[in-house]
Coordinates of N, CA, C and O in Angstrom, one line a residue:
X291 N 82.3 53.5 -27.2 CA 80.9 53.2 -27.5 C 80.4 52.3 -26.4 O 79.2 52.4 -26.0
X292 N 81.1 51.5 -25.9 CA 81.2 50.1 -24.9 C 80.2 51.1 -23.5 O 79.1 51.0 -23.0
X293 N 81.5 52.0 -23.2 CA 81.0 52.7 -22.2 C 79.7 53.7 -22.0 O 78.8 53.6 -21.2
X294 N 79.8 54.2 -22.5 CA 78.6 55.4 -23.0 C 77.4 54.1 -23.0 O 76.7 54.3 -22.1
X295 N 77.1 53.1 -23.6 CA 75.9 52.2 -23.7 C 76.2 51.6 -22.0 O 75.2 51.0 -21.8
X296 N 76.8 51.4 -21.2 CA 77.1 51.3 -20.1 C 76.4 52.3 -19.4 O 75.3 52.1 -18.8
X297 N 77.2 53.5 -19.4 CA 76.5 54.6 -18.6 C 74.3 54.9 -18.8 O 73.5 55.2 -17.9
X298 N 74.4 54.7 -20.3 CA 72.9 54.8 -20.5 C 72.2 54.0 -19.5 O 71.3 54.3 -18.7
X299 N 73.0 52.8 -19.8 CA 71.7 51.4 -19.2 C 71.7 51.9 -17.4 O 70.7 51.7 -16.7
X300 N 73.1 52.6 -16.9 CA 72.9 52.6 -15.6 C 72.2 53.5 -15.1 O 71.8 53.5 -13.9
X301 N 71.9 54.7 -16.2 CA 71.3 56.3 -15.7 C 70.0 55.3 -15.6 O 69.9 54.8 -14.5
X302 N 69.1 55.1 -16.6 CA 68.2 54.0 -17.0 C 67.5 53.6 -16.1 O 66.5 54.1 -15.7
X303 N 68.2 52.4 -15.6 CA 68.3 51.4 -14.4 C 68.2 52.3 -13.0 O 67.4 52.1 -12.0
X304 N 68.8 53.1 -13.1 CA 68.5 54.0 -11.4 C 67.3 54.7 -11.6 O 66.4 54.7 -10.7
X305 N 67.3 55.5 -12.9 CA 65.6 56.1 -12.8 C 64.6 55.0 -12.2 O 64.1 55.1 -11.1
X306 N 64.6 54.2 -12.8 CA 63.3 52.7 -12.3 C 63.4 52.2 -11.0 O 62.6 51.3 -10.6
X307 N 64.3 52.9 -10.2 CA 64.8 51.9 -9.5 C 63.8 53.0 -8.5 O 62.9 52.6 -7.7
X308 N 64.4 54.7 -8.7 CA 63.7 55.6 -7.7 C 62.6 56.3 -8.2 O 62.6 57.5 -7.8
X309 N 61.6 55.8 -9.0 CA 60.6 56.1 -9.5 C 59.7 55.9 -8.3 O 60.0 55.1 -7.5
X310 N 58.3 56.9 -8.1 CA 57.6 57.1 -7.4 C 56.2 57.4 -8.1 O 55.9 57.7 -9.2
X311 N 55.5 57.1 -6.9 CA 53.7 57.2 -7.5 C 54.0 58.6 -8.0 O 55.1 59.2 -8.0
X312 N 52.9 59.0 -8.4 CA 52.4 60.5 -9.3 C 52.2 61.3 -7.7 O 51.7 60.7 -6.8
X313 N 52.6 62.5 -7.7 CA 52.1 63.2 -6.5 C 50.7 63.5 -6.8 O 50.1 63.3 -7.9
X314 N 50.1 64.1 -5.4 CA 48.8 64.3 -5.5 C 48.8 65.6 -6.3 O 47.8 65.8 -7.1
X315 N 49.7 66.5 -6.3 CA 49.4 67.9 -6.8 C 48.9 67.5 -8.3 O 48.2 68.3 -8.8
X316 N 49.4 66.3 -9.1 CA 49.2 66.2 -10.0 C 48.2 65.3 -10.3 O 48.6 64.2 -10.5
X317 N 46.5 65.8 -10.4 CA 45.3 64.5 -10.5 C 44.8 64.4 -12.0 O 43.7 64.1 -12.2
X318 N 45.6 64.5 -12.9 CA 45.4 64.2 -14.1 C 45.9 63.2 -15.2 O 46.8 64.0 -15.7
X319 N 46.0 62.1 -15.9 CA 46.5 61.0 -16.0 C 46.3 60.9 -18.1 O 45.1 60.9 -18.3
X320 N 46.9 60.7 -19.1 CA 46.9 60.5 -20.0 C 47.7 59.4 -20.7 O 48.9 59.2 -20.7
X321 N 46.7 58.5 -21.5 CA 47.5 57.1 -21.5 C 46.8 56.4 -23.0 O 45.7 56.6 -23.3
X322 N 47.6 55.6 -23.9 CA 47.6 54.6 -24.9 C 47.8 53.6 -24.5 O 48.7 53.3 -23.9
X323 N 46.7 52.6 -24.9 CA 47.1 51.4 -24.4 C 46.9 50.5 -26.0 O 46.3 51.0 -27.0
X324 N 47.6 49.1 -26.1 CA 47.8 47.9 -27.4 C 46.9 46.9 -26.2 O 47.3 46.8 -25.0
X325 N 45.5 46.3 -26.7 CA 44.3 45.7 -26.5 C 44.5 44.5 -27.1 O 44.9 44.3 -28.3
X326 N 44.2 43.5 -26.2 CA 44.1 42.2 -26.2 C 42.8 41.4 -26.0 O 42.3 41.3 -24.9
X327 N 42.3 40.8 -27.0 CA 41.0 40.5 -26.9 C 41.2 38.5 -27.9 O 41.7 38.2 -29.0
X328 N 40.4 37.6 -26.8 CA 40.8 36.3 -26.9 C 40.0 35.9 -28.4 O 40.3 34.9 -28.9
X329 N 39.1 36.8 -29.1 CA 39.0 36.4 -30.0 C 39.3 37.0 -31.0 O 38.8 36.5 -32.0
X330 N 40.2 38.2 -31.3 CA 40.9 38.4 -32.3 C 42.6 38.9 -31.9 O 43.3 39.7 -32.5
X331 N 42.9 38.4 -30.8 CA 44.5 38.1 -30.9 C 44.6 39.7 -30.2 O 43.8 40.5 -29.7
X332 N 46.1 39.6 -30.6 CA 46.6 40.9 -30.4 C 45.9 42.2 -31.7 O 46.0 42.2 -32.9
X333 N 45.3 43.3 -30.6 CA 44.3 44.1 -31.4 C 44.9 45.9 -30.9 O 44.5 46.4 -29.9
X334 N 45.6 46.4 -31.7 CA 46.4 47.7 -31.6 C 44.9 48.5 -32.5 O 44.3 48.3 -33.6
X335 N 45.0 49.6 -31.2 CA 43.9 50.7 -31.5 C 44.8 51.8 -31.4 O 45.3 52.1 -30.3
X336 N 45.0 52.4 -32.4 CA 46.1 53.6 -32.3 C 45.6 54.2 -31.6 O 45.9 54.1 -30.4
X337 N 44.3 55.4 -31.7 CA 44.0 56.9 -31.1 C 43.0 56.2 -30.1 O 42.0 56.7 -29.8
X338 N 43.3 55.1 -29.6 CA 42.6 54.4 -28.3 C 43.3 55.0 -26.6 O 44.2 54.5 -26.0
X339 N 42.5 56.4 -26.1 CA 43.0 57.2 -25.4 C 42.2 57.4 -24.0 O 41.0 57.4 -24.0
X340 N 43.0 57.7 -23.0 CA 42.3 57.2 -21.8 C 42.6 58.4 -21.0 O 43.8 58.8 -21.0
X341 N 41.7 59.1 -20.3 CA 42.0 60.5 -19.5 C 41.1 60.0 -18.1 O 39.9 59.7 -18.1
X342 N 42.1 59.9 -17.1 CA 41.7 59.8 -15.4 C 41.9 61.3 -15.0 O 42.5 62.3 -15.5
X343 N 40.9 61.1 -13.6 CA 41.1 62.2 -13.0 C 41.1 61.9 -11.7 O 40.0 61.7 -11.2
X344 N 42.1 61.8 -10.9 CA 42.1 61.4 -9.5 C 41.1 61.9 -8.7 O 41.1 63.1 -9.1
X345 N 40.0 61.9 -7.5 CA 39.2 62.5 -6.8 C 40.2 62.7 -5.4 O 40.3 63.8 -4.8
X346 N 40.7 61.7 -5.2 CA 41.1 61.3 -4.1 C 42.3 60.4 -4.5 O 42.4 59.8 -5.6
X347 N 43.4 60.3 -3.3 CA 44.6 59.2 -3.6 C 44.1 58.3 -4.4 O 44.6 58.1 -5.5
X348 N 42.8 57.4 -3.9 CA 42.9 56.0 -3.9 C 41.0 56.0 -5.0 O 40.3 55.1 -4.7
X349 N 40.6 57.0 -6.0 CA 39.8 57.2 -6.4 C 39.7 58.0 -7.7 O 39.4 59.2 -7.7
X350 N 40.0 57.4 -8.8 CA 39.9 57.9 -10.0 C 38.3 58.1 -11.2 O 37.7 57.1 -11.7
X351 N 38.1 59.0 -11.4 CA 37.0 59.0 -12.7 C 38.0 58.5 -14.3 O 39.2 58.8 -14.2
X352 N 37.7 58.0 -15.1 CA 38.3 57.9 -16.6 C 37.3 57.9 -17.9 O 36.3 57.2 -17.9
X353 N 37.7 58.5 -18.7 CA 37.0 59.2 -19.7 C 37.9 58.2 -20.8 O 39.1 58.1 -20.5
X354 N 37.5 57.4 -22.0 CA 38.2 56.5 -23.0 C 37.4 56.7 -24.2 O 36.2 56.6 -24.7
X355 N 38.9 57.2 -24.7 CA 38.0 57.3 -26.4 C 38.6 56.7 -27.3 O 39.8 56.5 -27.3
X356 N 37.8 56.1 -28.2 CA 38.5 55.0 -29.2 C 38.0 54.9 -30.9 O 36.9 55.3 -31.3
X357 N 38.6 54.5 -31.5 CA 38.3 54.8 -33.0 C 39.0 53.6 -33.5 O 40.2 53.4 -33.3
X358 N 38.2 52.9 -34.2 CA 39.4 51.8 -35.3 C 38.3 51.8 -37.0 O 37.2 52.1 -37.4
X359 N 39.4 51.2 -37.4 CA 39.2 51.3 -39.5 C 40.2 50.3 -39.5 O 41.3 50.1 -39.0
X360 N 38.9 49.2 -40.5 CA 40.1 48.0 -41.2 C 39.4 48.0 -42.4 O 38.2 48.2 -42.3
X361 N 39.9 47.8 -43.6 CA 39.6 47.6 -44.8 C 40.3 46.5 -45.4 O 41.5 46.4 -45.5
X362 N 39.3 45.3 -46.1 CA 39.8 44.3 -46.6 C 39.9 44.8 -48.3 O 40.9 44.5 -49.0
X363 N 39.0 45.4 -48.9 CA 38.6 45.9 -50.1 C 37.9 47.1 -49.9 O 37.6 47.8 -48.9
X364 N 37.6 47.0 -51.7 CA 36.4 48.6 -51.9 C 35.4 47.8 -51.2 O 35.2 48.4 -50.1
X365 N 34.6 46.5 -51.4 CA 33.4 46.7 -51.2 C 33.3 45.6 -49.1 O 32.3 45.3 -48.5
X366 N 34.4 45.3 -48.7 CA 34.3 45.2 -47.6 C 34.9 46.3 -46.5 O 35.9 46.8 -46.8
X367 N 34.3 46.7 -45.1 CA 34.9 47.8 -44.6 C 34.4 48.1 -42.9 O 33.4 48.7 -42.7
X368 N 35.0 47.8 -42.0 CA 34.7 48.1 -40.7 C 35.2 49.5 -39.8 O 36.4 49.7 -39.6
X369 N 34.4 50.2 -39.4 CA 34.6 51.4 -38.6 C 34.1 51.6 -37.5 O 33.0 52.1 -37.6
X370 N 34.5 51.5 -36.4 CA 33.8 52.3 -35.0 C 34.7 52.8 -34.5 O 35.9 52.8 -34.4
X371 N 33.1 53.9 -33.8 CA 34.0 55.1 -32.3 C 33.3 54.3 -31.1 O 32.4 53.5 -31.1
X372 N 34.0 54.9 -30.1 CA 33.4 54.4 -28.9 C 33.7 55.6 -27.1 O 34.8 56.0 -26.6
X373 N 33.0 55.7 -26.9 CA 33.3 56.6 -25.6 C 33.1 55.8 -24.0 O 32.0 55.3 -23.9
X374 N 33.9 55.7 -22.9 CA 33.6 54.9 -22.1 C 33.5 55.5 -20.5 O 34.6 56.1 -20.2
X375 N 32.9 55.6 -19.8 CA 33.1 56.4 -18.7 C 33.0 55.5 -17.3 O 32.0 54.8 -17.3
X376 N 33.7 55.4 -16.4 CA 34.3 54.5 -15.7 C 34.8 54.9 -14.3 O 34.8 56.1 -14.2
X377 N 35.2 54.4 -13.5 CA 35.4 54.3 -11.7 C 36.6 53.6 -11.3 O 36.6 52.4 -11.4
X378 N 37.6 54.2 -10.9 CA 38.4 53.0 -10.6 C 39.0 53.3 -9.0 O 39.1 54.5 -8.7
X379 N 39.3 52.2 -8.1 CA 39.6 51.9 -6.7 C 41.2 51.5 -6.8 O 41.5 50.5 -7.5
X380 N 42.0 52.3 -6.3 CA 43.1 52.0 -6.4 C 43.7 51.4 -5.2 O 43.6 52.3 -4.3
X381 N 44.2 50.4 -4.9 CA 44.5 49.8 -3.3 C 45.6 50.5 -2.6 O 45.9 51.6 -3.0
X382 N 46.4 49.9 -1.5 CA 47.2 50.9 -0.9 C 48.7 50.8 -1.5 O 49.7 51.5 -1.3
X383 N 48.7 49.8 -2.4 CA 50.3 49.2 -3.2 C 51.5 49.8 -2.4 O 51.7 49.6 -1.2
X384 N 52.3 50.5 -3.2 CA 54.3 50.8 -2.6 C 54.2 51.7 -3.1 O 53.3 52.2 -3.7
X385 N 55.2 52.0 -3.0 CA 55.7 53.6 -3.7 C 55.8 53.2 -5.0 O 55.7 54.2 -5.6
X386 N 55.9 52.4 -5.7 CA 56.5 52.2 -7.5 C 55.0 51.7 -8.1 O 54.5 52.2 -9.1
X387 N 54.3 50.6 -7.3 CA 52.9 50.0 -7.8 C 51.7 50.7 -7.2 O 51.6 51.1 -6.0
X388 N 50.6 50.6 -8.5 CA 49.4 51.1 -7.9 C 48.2 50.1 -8.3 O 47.5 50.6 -9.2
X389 N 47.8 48.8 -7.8 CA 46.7 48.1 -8.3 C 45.4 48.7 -8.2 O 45.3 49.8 -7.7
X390 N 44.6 48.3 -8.4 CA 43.1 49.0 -8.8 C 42.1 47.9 -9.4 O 42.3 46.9 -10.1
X391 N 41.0 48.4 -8.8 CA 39.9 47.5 -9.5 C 39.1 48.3 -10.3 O 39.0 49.3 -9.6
X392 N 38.3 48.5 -11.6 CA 37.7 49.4 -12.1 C 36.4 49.1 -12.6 O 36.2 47.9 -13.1
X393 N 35.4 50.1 -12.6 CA 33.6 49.5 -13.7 C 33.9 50.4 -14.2 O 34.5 51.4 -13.7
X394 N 33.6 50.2 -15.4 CA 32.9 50.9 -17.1 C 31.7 51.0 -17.7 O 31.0 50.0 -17.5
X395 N 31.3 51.6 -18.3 CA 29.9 51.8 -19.4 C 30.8 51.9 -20.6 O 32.0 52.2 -20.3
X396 N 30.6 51.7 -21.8 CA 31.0 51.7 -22.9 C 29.9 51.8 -23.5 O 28.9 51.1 -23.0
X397 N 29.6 53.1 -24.9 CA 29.0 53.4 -25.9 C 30.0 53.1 -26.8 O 31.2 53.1 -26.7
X398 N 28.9 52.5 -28.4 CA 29.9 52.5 -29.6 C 28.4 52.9 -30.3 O 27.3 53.0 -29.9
X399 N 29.5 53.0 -32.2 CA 28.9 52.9 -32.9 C 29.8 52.8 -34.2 O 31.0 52.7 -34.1
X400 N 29.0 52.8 -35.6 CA 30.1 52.9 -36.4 C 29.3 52.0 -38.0 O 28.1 51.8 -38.1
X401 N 30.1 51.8 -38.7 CA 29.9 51.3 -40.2 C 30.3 50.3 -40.2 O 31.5 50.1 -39.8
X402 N 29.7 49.4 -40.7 CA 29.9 47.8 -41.0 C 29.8 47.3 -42.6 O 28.7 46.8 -43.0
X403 N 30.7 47.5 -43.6 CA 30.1 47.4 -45.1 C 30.7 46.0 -45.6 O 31.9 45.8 -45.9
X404 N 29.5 45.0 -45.5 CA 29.7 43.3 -45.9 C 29.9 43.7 -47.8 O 29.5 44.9 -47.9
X405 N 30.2 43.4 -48.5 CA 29.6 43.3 -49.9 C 29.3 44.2 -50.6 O 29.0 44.1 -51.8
X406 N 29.4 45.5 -49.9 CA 29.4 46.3 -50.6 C 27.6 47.2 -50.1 O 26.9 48.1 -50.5
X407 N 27.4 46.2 -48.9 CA 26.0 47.0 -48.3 C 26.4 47.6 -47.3 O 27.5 47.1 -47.0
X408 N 26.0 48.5 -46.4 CA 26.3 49.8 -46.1 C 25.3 49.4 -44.6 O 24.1 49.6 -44.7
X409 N 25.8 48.8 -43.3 CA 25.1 48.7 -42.1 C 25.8 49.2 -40.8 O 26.9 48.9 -40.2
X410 N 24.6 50.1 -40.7 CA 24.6 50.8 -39.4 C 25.1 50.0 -38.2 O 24.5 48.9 -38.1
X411 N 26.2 50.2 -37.1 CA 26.7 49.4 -35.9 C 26.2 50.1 -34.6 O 26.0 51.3 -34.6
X412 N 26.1 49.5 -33.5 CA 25.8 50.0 -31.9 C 26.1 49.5 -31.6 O 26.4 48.4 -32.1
X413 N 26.4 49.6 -30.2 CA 27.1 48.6 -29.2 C 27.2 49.4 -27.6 O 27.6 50.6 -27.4
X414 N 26.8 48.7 -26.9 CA 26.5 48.7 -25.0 C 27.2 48.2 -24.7 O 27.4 47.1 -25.3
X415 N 28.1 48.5 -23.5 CA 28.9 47.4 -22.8 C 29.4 47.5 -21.3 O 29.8 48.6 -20.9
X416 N 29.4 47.0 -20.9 CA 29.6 47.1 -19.5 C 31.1 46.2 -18.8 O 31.2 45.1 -19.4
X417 N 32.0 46.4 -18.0 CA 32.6 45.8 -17.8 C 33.1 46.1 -16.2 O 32.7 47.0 -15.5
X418 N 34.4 44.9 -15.8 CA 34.6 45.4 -14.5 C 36.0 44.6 -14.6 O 36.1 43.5 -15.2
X419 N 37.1 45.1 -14.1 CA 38.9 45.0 -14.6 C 39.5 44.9 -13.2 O 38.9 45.0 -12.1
X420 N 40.8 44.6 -13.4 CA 41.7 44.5 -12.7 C 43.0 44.9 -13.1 O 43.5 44.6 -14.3
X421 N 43.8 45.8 -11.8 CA 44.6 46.2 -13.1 C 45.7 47.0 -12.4 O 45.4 47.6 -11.4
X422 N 47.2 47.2 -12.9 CA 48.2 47.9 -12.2 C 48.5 49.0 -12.6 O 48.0 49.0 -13.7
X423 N 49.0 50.4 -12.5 CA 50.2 50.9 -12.5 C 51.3 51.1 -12.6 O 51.4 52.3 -12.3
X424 N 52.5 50.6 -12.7 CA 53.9 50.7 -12.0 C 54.7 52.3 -12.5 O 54.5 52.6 -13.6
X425 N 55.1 52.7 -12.0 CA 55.7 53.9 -12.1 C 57.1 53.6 -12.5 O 57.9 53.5 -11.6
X426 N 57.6 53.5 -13.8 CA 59.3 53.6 -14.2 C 60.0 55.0 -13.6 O 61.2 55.0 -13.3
X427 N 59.2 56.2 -13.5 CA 60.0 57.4 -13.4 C 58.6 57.9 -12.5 O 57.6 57.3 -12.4
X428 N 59.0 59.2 -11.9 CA 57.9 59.7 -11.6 C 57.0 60.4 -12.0 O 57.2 61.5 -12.3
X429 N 55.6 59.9 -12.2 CA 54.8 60.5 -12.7 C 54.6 60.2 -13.8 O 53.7 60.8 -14.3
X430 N 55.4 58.9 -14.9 CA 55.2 57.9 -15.9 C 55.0 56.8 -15.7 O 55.8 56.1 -15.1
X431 N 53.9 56.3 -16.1 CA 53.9 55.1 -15.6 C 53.7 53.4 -17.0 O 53.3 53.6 -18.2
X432 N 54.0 52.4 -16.6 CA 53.5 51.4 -17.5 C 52.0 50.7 -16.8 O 51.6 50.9 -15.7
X433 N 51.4 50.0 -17.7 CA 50.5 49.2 -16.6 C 49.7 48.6 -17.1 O 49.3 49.2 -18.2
X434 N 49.1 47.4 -16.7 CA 48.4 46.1 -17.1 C 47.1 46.3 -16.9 O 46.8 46.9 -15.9
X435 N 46.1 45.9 -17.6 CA 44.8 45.8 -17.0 C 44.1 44.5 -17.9 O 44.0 44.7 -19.1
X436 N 43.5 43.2 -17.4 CA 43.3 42.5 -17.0 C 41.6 42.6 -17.3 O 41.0 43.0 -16.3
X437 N 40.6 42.4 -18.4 CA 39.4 42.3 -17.9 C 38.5 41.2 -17.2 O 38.9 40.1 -17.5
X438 N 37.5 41.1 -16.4 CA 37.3 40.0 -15.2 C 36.1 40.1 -16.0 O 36.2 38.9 -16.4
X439 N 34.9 40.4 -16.6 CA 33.3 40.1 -16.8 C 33.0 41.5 -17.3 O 32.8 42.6 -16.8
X440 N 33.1 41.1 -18.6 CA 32.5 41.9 -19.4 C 30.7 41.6 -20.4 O 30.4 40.5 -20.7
X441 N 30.2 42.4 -20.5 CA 28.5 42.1 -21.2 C 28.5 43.1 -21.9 O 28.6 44.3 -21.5
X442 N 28.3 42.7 -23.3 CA 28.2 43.8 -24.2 C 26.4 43.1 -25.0 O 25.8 42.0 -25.0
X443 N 26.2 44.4 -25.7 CA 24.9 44.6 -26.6 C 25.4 45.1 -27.9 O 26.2 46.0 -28.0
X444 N 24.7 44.6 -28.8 CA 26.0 44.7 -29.9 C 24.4 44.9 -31.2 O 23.6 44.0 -31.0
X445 N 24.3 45.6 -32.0 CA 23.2 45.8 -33.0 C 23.9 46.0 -34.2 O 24.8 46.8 -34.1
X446 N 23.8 45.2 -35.7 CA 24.4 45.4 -37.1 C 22.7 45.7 -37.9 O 21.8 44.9 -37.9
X447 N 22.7 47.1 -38.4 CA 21.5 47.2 -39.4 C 20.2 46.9 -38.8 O 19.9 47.2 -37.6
X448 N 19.5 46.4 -39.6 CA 17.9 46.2 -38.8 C 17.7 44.8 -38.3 O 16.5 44.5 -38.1
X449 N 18.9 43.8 -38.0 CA 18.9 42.6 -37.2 C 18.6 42.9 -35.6 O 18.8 44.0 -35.1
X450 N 18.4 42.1 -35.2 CA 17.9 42.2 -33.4 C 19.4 42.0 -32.9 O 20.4 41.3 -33.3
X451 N 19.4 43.0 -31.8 CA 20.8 42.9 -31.1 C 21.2 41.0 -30.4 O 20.7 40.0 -30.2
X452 N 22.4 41.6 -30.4 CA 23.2 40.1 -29.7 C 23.8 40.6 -28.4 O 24.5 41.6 -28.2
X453 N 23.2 39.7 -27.4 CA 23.9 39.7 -26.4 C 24.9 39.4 -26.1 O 25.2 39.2 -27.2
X454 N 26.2 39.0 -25.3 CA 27.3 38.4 -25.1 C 27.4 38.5 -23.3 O 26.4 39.1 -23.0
X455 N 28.0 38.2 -22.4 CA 28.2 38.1 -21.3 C 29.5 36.8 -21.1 O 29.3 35.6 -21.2
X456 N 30.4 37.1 -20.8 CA 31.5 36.6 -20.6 C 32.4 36.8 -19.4 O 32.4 37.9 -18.8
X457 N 33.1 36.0 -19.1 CA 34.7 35.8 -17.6 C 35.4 36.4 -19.0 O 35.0 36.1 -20.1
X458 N 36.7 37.4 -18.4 CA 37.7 37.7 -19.0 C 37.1 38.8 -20.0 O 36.2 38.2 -20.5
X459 N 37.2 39.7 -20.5 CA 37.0 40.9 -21.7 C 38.5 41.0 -21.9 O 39.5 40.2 -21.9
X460 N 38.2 42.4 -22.3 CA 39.6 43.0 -23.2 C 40.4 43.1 -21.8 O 40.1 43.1 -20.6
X461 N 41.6 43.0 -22.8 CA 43.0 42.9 -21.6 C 43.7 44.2 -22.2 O 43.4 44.5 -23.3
X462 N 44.8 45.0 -21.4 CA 45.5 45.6 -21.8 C 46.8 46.2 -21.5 O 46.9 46.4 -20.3
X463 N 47.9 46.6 -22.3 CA 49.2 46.9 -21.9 C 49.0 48.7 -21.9 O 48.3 49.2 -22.7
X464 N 49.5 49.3 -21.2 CA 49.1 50.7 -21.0 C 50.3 51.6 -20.7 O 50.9 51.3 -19.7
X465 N 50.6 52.6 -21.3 CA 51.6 53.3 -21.1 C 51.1 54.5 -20.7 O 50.1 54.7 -21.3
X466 N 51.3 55.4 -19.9 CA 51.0 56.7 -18.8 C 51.5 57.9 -18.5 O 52.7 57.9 -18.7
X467 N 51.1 58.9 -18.1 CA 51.6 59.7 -17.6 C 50.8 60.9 -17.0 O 49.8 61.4 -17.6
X468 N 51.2 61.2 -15.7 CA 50.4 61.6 -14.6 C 50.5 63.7 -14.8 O 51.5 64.1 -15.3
X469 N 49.8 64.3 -14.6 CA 50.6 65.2 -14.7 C 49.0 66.2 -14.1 O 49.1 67.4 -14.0

């Protein structure tokens, strides 16, 4: 047994070692990421799903779709979707890393039920990130992204929207694959 968990860790260990960026033949990119946001902690969006499309080496479009549900009770209850459409600059990195800087638009919307009342949600947002790739295997990748200045518009029911404008947005851990 000793050995065989030996052998794994070394097959393992050499994949990562000769892992390589995504070739160009392949400009299409599908990814999950677990979201980090300074005012509610660590924030896992399961079907929170991200589709790039390379233009160029060093030049991606990305498409982000996202969905969360928490329910405390029958009469409390939060729901939104959200669609994001976005630009990212990838710099000249190594063969294993690919850093990037990226802008977003973000649409939301969704159900907000305080008490058992029933209010309509919206939300605008704009943002601008920083953020890696690393390639474990080829054409799989892990990778960080970092938000730098995010401004969001945020509307619950027939209250006047709230503004927000902040250093730092959502942060995130991102798992990939190029294909």
């Amino acid at each position: 047994m000793k050995k065989l968990m030996i052998l794994v860790s070394a097959v393992a260990l050499s994949g990562t070692m000769f892992a390589q960026k995504g070739t160009t033949d392949n400009p299409w990119t599908l990814e999950g990421a677990v979201n980090y946001t300074s005012a509610d902690g660590m924030d896992w969006q399961a079907p929170d799903v991200r589709l790039r499309y390379f233009l160029k080496d060093n030049m991606a479009a990305r498409l982000t779709l996202g969905y969360s549900n928490a329910t405390t009770d029958d009469s409390n209850s939060v729901s939104s979707n959200s669609i994001g459409l976005g630009f990212e600059y990838h710099l000249a990195g190594n063969d294993k890393m690919s850093p990037y800087f990226t802008a977003g638009l973000n649409f939301g919307g969704g159900n907000n039920k305080v008490a058992g009342v029933d209010n309509k949600t919206s939300k605008l947002g704009l943002g601008i990130a920083a953020g890696l790739d690393y390639y474990v295997f080829e054409n799989i990748y892990l990778g960080l992204e970092i938000g730098l200045l995010k401004y969001e518009s945020k509307s619950v029911g027939d209250a006047d929207a709230t503004t927000k404008m902040r250093l730092g947005g959502n942060s995130a851990i991102r798992m990939g694959w190029r294909f």
